[in-house]
Every structure is written in C-alpha cells, then in structure tokens.
Amino acid sequence: MADPNDSPRLTDPTGREHVLAEPATSIGRGVENDIVITSKRVSREHARLLRQNQVTVLEDAGSTNGTFLNDERIRESAELTDGDRISIGDVTFVFHDPETTLRDTSAFELEIDRSSGIVRINRRVVALSPKEFLLLAYLNDRRGQVCAKDEIGRAVWPEYREGVYDYQIENLVRRLRNRLEPDPENVRLLLNLRGLGYKLVV
C-alpha cells in the first residue's frame, strides 16, 4: 500500500496540504469536488489533476475563467513539476512532488515565441524588455556561437547608425543574465569570452 506521505500534494494559500493520493482529483465550486473553492470566479467543475504513470497532469474541465499554470492559461493537459503554481479563480496552489524534489536542477529549457514576444524558462514566463528580447533571440539563433559586440550592437540597436557603446551592450547583457541565470553570480548560460564576445549555452 502506498504511503500517503510519498504522494504529490497541493499547498493552498493558508498552508493547508491537499494530498493527491487518488488517480484523479477534481477542483471546483461544487461540493462534490475533492477540493472545493467557494468563489464565483470558479466553475462548478473547474479543473482536474490526474496521476498517470507516476506523473501528475493538470487539465481544465471546461471552466469559464480558465485554469492557469505558472501565470499562463492552459489550453491542453500539462505535466506538472515540483514547485509549479496552479491558479484557479483567485486561489493559487503550489504543487509538490517528493519524487521530483531532487530532480536535476541543471536542466534549462528555453522557449522563445517571436510572434507573441513571450519567453519561457523551464515553462515559466519571464518578462523581458524589448531590447532584452532582441538580444536573447539573436544569441539563441546563434546558440553555441561567439557573437562579437559590434554584431550584437547592429542587431539590437539597428536605429543607431553610428553604432553603440560597449557599456550599453554590457549593461544589457547583465540585465539579461539576471533574468536567465539561476545564479547570476555563477554564470553558466550567457558566457563572456574576453576579447571575443558573448555566447549563449543552453
């Protein structure tokens, strides 16, 4: 028999834990749900959490106001990882799974949606300024290659015909690092090759 303490769980804003020991857990306003949220912003049957082969999957149950994973509305089933935030109405739960707590923290997943200007790091939306976005997109297109400062200047500041100063590029790189790097003091993703330029390693 499985130990409930080893089961994944949700923590609500009050600190209460909701153990996800069953194959399916329903969330909604109706009293028949496993987790009940009494809010007009929550549908009677709002969302479901499903356990599939030791993986927990979140899906919206056709709710009116939507189900949000890490501040982004889900359109289809989404696999959860430890620390994910699930927002339903005005309530945000934090997902915990003992099986994934010790997962490899060196993993880094970068997704750039150029049409919407959205950047996701490990499935979480990261807010970037327009210039930070341009720099990241440029480096990502040349992932693993060294990009010289003058090349970056022309790509990110095309409006400056006379060119840009090194300090402008350096400041922009520093700001982008603060957005990307798990530990900006221990750089491992956006590298500076002295005298040559910058390289994105993902």
PDB file of C-alpha atoms in Angstrom:
ATOM      1  CA  MET A   1       0.000   0.000   0.000  1.00  0.00           C
ATOM      2  CA  ALA A   2       1.385   3.409  -0.967  1.00  0.00           C
ATOM      3  CA  ASP A   3       2.402   5.769   1.790  1.00  0.00           C
ATOM      4  CA  PRO A   4       0.294   8.982   1.544  1.00  0.00           C
ATOM      5  CA  ASN A   5       3.347  10.931   2.674  1.00  0.00           C
ATOM      6  CA  ASP A   6       5.025   9.984  -0.597  1.00  0.00           C
ATOM      7  CA  SER A   7       2.108  11.242  -2.676  1.00  0.00           C
ATOM      8  CA  PRO A   8       2.184  14.546  -4.546  1.00  0.00           C
ATOM      9  CA  ARG A   9       0.204  17.340  -2.936  1.00  0.00           C
ATOM     10  CA  LEU A  10      -1.081  20.866  -3.324  1.00  0.00           C
ATOM     11  CA  THR A  11      -0.475  23.587  -0.754  1.00  0.00           C
ATOM     12  CA  ASP A  12      -3.134  26.293  -0.633  1.00  0.00           C
ATOM     13  CA  PRO A  13      -2.595  29.928   0.453  1.00  0.00           C
ATOM     14  CA  THR A  14      -3.426  29.048   4.083  1.00  0.00           C
ATOM     15  CA  GLY A  15      -0.654  26.442   4.156  1.00  0.00           C
ATOM     16  CA  ARG A  16      -3.049  23.507   4.166  1.00  0.00           C
ATOM     17  CA  GLU A  17      -1.893  20.481   2.188  1.00  0.00           C
ATOM     18  CA  HIS A  18      -4.187  18.533  -0.122  1.00  0.00           C
ATOM     19  CA  VAL A  19      -2.728  15.085  -0.754  1.00  0.00           C
ATOM     20  CA  LEU A  20      -3.225  13.782  -4.301  1.00  0.00           C
ATOM     21  CA  ALA A  21      -3.380  10.105  -3.394  1.00  0.00           C
ATOM     22  CA  GLU A  22      -6.128   9.130  -5.842  1.00  0.00           C
ATOM     23  CA  PRO A  23      -5.784   8.647  -9.631  1.00  0.00           C
ATOM     24  CA  ALA A  24      -7.967  11.727 -10.183  1.00  0.00           C
ATOM     25  CA  THR A  25      -8.592  14.824  -8.064  1.00  0.00           C
ATOM     26  CA  SER A  26     -11.289  17.321  -9.007  1.00  0.00           C
ATOM     27  CA  ILE A  27     -11.283  21.014  -8.113  1.00  0.00           C
ATOM     28  CA  GLY A  28     -14.281  23.303  -8.359  1.00  0.00           C
ATOM     29  CA  ARG A  29     -17.062  25.215  -6.654  1.00  0.00           C
ATOM     30  CA  GLY A  30     -19.410  22.227  -6.348  1.00  0.00           C
ATOM     31  CA  VAL A  31     -19.422  20.339  -3.057  1.00  0.00           C
ATOM     32  CA  GLU A  32     -18.912  17.060  -4.916  1.00  0.00           C
ATOM     33  CA  ASN A  33     -15.324  18.038  -5.803  1.00  0.00           C
ATOM     34  CA  ASP A  34     -12.311  16.700  -3.922  1.00  0.00           C
ATOM     35  CA  ILE A  35     -11.061  20.258  -3.403  1.00  0.00           C
ATOM     36  CA  VAL A  36     -13.824  22.853  -3.059  1.00  0.00           C
ATOM     37  CA  ILE A  37     -13.278  26.572  -3.728  1.00  0.00           C
ATOM     38  CA  THR A  38     -16.272  28.721  -2.841  1.00  0.00           C
ATOM     39  CA  SER A  39     -15.772  31.573  -5.274  1.00  0.00           C
ATOM     40  CA  LYS A  40     -17.955  32.943  -8.061  1.00  0.00           C
ATOM     41  CA  ARG A  41     -14.855  33.000 -10.292  1.00  0.00           C
ATOM     42  CA  VAL A  42     -14.587  29.215 -10.016  1.00  0.00           C
ATOM     43  CA  SER A  43     -16.750  26.917 -12.143  1.00  0.00           C
ATOM     44  CA  ARG A  44     -18.759  24.104 -10.580  1.00  0.00           C
ATOM     45  CA  GLU A  45     -16.259  21.616 -12.022  1.00  0.00           C
ATOM     46  CA  HIS A  46     -13.194  23.683 -12.832  1.00  0.00           C
ATOM     47  CA  ALA A  47     -10.074  21.519 -13.181  1.00  0.00           C
ATOM     48  CA  ARG A  48      -8.727  18.007 -12.677  1.00  0.00           C
ATOM     49  CA  LEU A  49      -5.413  16.545 -11.585  1.00  0.00           C
ATOM     50  CA  LEU A  50      -4.672  13.097 -12.991  1.00  0.00           C
ATOM     51  CA  ARG A  51      -1.949  10.654 -11.955  1.00  0.00           C
ATOM     52  CA  GLN A  52      -0.540   8.854 -14.982  1.00  0.00           C
ATOM     53  CA  ASN A  53       2.484   6.566 -14.626  1.00  0.00           C
ATOM     54  CA  GLN A  54       3.929   8.478 -11.662  1.00  0.00           C
ATOM     55  CA  VAL A  55       3.317  11.783 -13.440  1.00  0.00           C
ATOM     56  CA  THR A  56       0.726  14.365 -12.384  1.00  0.00           C
ATOM     57  CA  VAL A  57      -1.172  16.079 -15.192  1.00  0.00           C
ATOM     58  CA  LEU A  58      -3.317  19.205 -14.876  1.00  0.00           C
ATOM     59  CA  GLU A  59      -6.263  19.781 -17.175  1.00  0.00           C
ATOM     60  CA  ASP A  60      -9.009  22.350 -17.347  1.00  0.00           C
ATOM     61  CA  ALA A  61     -12.544  20.954 -17.134  1.00  0.00           C
ATOM     62  CA  GLY A  62     -14.100  23.483 -19.490  1.00  0.00           C
ATOM     63  CA  SER A  63     -14.146  26.263 -16.906  1.00  0.00           C
ATOM     64  CA  THR A  64     -15.383  29.756 -17.713  1.00  0.00           C
ATOM     65  CA  ASN A  65     -12.415  31.712 -16.367  1.00  0.00           C
ATOM     66  CA  GLY A  66      -9.683  29.209 -17.140  1.00  0.00           C
ATOM     67  CA  THR A  67      -7.000  27.329 -15.251  1.00  0.00           C
ATOM     68  CA  PHE A  68      -3.543  28.902 -15.009  1.00  0.00           C
ATOM     69  CA  LEU A  69      -0.190  27.176 -14.666  1.00  0.00           C
ATOM     70  CA  ASN A  70       2.645  29.492 -13.634  1.00  0.00           C
ATOM     71  CA  ASP A  71       0.517  32.523 -14.602  1.00  0.00           C
ATOM     72  CA  GLU A  72      -0.311  31.219 -18.078  1.00  0.00           C
ATOM     73  CA  ARG A  73      -3.705  29.850 -19.070  1.00  0.00           C
ATOM     74  CA  ILE A  74      -3.504  26.228 -20.137  1.00  0.00           C
ATOM     75  CA  ARG A  75      -5.189  25.176 -23.371  1.00  0.00           C
ATOM     76  CA  GLU A  76      -4.454  21.466 -23.069  1.00  0.00           C
ATOM     77  CA  SER A  77      -3.248  18.972 -20.472  1.00  0.00           C
ATOM     78  CA  ALA A  78       0.032  19.989 -18.812  1.00  0.00           C
ATOM     79  CA  GLU A  79       2.511  17.835 -16.910  1.00  0.00           C
ATOM     80  CA  LEU A  80       3.400  19.263 -13.505  1.00  0.00           C
ATOM     81  CA  THR A  81       6.791  19.566 -11.880  1.00  0.00           C
ATOM     82  CA  ASP A  82       7.684  20.324  -8.288  1.00  0.00           C
ATOM     83  CA  GLY A  83       7.096  23.979  -7.397  1.00  0.00           C
ATOM     84  CA  ASP A  84       4.574  24.711 -10.160  1.00  0.00           C
ATOM     85  CA  ARG A  85       1.853  27.256  -9.297  1.00  0.00           C
ATOM     86  CA  ILE A  86      -1.750  26.458 -10.199  1.00  0.00           C
ATOM     87  CA  SER A  87      -4.211  29.363 -10.147  1.00  0.00           C
ATOM     88  CA  ILE A  88      -7.947  28.708 -10.086  1.00  0.00           C
ATOM     89  CA  GLY A  89     -10.133  31.757  -9.617  1.00  0.00           C
ATOM     90  CA  ASP A  90      -8.358  33.886  -7.032  1.00  0.00           C
ATOM     91  CA  VAL A  91      -6.713  30.921  -5.291  1.00  0.00           C
ATOM     92  CA  THR A  92      -3.167  29.803  -6.106  1.00  0.00           C
ATOM     93  CA  PHE A  93      -1.900  26.366  -5.117  1.00  0.00           C
ATOM     94  CA  VAL A  94       1.713  25.213  -5.127  1.00  0.00           C
ATOM     95  CA  PHE A  95       2.344  21.704  -6.413  1.00  0.00           C
ATOM     96  CA  HIS A  96       4.812  19.491  -4.550  1.00  0.00           C
ATOM     97  CA  ASP A  97       6.008  16.049  -5.550  1.00  0.00           C
ATOM     98  CA  PRO A  98       8.620  14.263  -3.385  1.00  0.00           C
ATOM     99  CA  GLU A  99       9.647  12.212  -6.415  1.00  0.00           C
ATOM    100  CA  THR A 100      10.772  15.299  -8.321  1.00  0.00           C
ATOM    101  CA  THR A 101      12.082  17.478  -5.484  1.00  0.00           C
ATOM    102  CA  LEU A 102      15.613  16.198  -6.089  1.00  0.00           C
ATOM    103  CA  ARG A 103      15.417  16.379  -9.866  1.00  0.00           C
ATOM    104  CA  ASP A 104      18.360  17.666 -11.861  1.00  0.00           C
ATOM    105  CA  THR A 105      18.370  21.415 -11.261  1.00  0.00           C
ATOM    106  CA  SER A 106      20.890  21.922 -14.070  1.00  0.00           C
ATOM    107  CA  ALA A 107      18.152  21.387 -16.644  1.00  0.00           C
ATOM    108  CA  PHE A 108      17.375  24.564 -18.552  1.00  0.00           C
ATOM    109  CA  GLU A 109      14.569  24.732 -21.080  1.00  0.00           C
ATOM    110  CA  LEU A 110      14.275  27.898 -23.156  1.00  0.00           C
ATOM    111  CA  GLU A 111      11.294  28.701 -25.366  1.00  0.00           C
ATOM    112  CA  ILE A 112      11.018  31.890 -27.419  1.00  0.00           C
ATOM    113  CA  ASP A 113       7.715  32.748 -29.101  1.00  0.00           C
ATOM    114  CA  ARG A 114       8.586  35.507 -31.536  1.00  0.00           C
ATOM    115  CA  SER A 115       5.008  36.130 -32.662  1.00  0.00           C
ATOM    116  CA  SER A 116       3.827  36.963 -29.135  1.00  0.00           C
ATOM    117  CA  GLY A 117       7.135  38.156 -27.696  1.00  0.00           C
ATOM    118  CA  ILE A 118       6.864  35.639 -24.865  1.00  0.00           C
ATOM    119  CA  VAL A 119       9.869  33.882 -23.337  1.00  0.00           C
ATOM    120  CA  ARG A 120       9.528  30.832 -21.106  1.00  0.00           C
ATOM    121  CA  ILE A 121      12.295  29.390 -18.977  1.00  0.00           C
ATOM    122  CA  ASN A 122      11.514  25.921 -17.648  1.00  0.00           C
ATOM    123  CA  ARG A 123       7.872  26.589 -18.654  1.00  0.00           C
ATOM    124  CA  ARG A 124       7.641  29.807 -16.623  1.00  0.00           C
ATOM    125  CA  VAL A 125       7.006  33.094 -18.401  1.00  0.00           C
ATOM    126  CA  VAL A 126       9.840  35.596 -17.987  1.00  0.00           C
ATOM    127  CA  ALA A 127       9.199  39.290 -18.579  1.00  0.00           C
ATOM    128  CA  LEU A 128      11.864  40.889 -20.791  1.00  0.00           C
ATOM    129  CA  SER A 129      12.241  44.399 -22.122  1.00  0.00           C
ATOM    130  CA  PRO A 130      12.157  44.779 -25.942  1.00  0.00           C
ATOM    131  CA  LYS A 131      15.955  45.078 -26.110  1.00  0.00           C
ATOM    132  CA  GLU A 132      16.464  42.099 -23.777  1.00  0.00           C
ATOM    133  CA  PHE A 133      14.161  40.079 -26.024  1.00  0.00           C
ATOM    134  CA  LEU A 134      16.065  41.110 -29.161  1.00  0.00           C
ATOM    135  CA  LEU A 135      19.389  40.201 -27.572  1.00  0.00           C
ATOM    136  CA  LEU A 136      18.151  36.812 -26.391  1.00  0.00           C
ATOM    137  CA  ALA A 137      16.584  35.994 -29.776  1.00  0.00           C
ATOM    138  CA  TYR A 138      19.789  36.995 -31.579  1.00  0.00           C
ATOM    139  CA  LEU A 139      22.004  34.886 -29.315  1.00  0.00           C
ATOM    140  CA  ASN A 140      19.570  31.963 -29.428  1.00  0.00           C
ATOM    141  CA  ASP A 141      19.619  31.974 -33.239  1.00  0.00           C
ATOM    142  CA  ARG A 142      23.412  31.593 -32.948  1.00  0.00           C
ATOM    143  CA  ARG A 143      23.329  29.264 -29.950  1.00  0.00           C
ATOM    144  CA  GLY A 144      26.799  27.978 -29.123  1.00  0.00           C
ATOM    145  CA  GLN A 145      28.488  30.560 -31.370  1.00  0.00           C
ATOM    146  CA  VAL A 146      30.520  33.524 -30.196  1.00  0.00           C
ATOM    147  CA  CYS A 147      28.819  36.819 -31.114  1.00  0.00           C
ATOM    148  CA  ALA A 148      31.023  39.905 -31.271  1.00  0.00           C
ATOM    149  CA  LYS A 149      29.875  43.113 -29.616  1.00  0.00           C
ATOM    150  CA  ASP A 150      29.652  45.025 -32.889  1.00  0.00           C
ATOM    151  CA  GLU A 151      27.416  42.298 -34.334  1.00  0.00           C
ATOM    152  CA  ILE A 152      25.179  42.463 -31.277  1.00  0.00           C
ATOM    153  CA  GLY A 153      25.079  46.244 -31.489  1.00  0.00           C
ATOM    154  CA  ARG A 154      23.873  46.209 -35.096  1.00  0.00           C
ATOM    155  CA  ALA A 155      21.260  43.531 -34.373  1.00  0.00           C
ATOM    156  CA  VAL A 156      19.811  45.016 -31.189  1.00  0.00           C
ATOM    157  CA  TRP A 157      20.150  48.730 -31.981  1.00  0.00           C
ATOM    158  CA  PRO A 158      19.555  48.954 -35.756  1.00  0.00           C
ATOM    159  CA  GLU A 159      18.296  52.504 -35.255  1.00  0.00           C
ATOM    160  CA  TYR A 160      21.788  53.658 -34.155  1.00  0.00           C
ATOM    161  CA  ARG A 161      23.623  54.105 -37.444  1.00  0.00           C
ATOM    162  CA  GLU A 162      26.755  55.347 -35.710  1.00  0.00           C
ATOM    163  CA  GLY A 163      26.909  52.233 -33.549  1.00  0.00           C
ATOM    164  CA  VAL A 164      26.576  51.731 -29.801  1.00  0.00           C
ATOM    165  CA  TYR A 165      28.998  51.904 -26.905  1.00  0.00           C
ATOM    166  CA  ASP A 166      30.396  48.815 -25.241  1.00  0.00           C
ATOM    167  CA  TYR A 167      28.865  49.791 -21.914  1.00  0.00           C
ATOM    168  CA  GLN A 168      25.368  49.717 -23.455  1.00  0.00           C
ATOM    169  CA  ILE A 169      25.877  46.135 -24.597  1.00  0.00           C
ATOM    170  CA  GLU A 170      27.479  45.122 -21.298  1.00  0.00           C
ATOM    171  CA  ASN A 171      24.602  46.603 -19.286  1.00  0.00           C
ATOM    172  CA  LEU A 172      22.050  44.848 -21.470  1.00  0.00           C
ATOM    173  CA  VAL A 173      23.858  41.518 -21.128  1.00  0.00           C
ATOM    174  CA  ARG A 174      23.987  41.961 -17.347  1.00  0.00           C
ATOM    175  CA  ARG A 175      20.235  42.620 -17.187  1.00  0.00           C
ATOM    176  CA  LEU A 176      19.501  39.592 -19.366  1.00  0.00           C
ATOM    177  CA  ARG A 177      21.702  37.401 -17.198  1.00  0.00           C
ATOM    178  CA  ASN A 178      19.735  38.466 -14.141  1.00  0.00           C
ATOM    179  CA  ARG A 179      16.605  37.191 -15.917  1.00  0.00           C
ATOM    180  CA  LEU A 180      18.085  33.936 -17.209  1.00  0.00           C
ATOM    181  CA  GLU A 181      20.711  32.670 -14.824  1.00  0.00           C
ATOM    182  CA  PRO A 182      19.614  30.628 -11.781  1.00  0.00           C
ATOM    183  CA  ASP A 183      22.603  32.242 -10.032  1.00  0.00           C
ATOM    184  CA  PRO A 184      23.765  35.427 -11.809  1.00  0.00           C
ATOM    185  CA  GLU A 185      26.931  35.386  -9.699  1.00  0.00           C
ATOM    186  CA  ASN A 186      27.826  31.968 -11.140  1.00  0.00           C
ATOM    187  CA  VAL A 187      27.317  32.485 -14.874  1.00  0.00           C
ATOM    188  CA  ARG A 188      26.863  29.319 -16.913  1.00  0.00           C
ATOM    189  CA  LEU A 189      24.333  30.172 -19.647  1.00  0.00           C
ATOM    190  CA  LEU A 190      25.338  33.528 -21.153  1.00  0.00           C
ATOM    191  CA  LEU A 191      29.109  33.424 -21.306  1.00  0.00           C
ATOM    192  CA  ASN A 192      31.568  36.249 -21.879  1.00  0.00           C
ATOM    193  CA  LEU A 193      34.619  35.283 -23.897  1.00  0.00           C
ATOM    194  CA  ARG A 194      37.006  38.107 -23.152  1.00  0.00           C
ATOM    195  CA  GLY A 195      38.027  39.991 -26.259  1.00  0.00           C
ATOM    196  CA  LEU A 196      35.712  37.960 -28.497  1.00  0.00           C
ATOM    197  CA  GLY A 197      32.119  38.493 -27.423  1.00  0.00           C
ATOM    198  CA  TYR A 198      29.229  36.562 -25.882  1.00  0.00           C
ATOM    199  CA  LYS A 199      27.878  33.061 -26.311  1.00  0.00           C
ATOM    200  CA  LEU A 200      24.564  31.520 -25.224  1.00  0.00           C
ATOM    201  CA  VAL A 201      24.966  27.952 -23.979  1.00  0.00           C
ATOM    202  CA  VAL A 202      21.641  26.170 -23.455  1.00  0.00           C
TER     203      VAL A 202
END
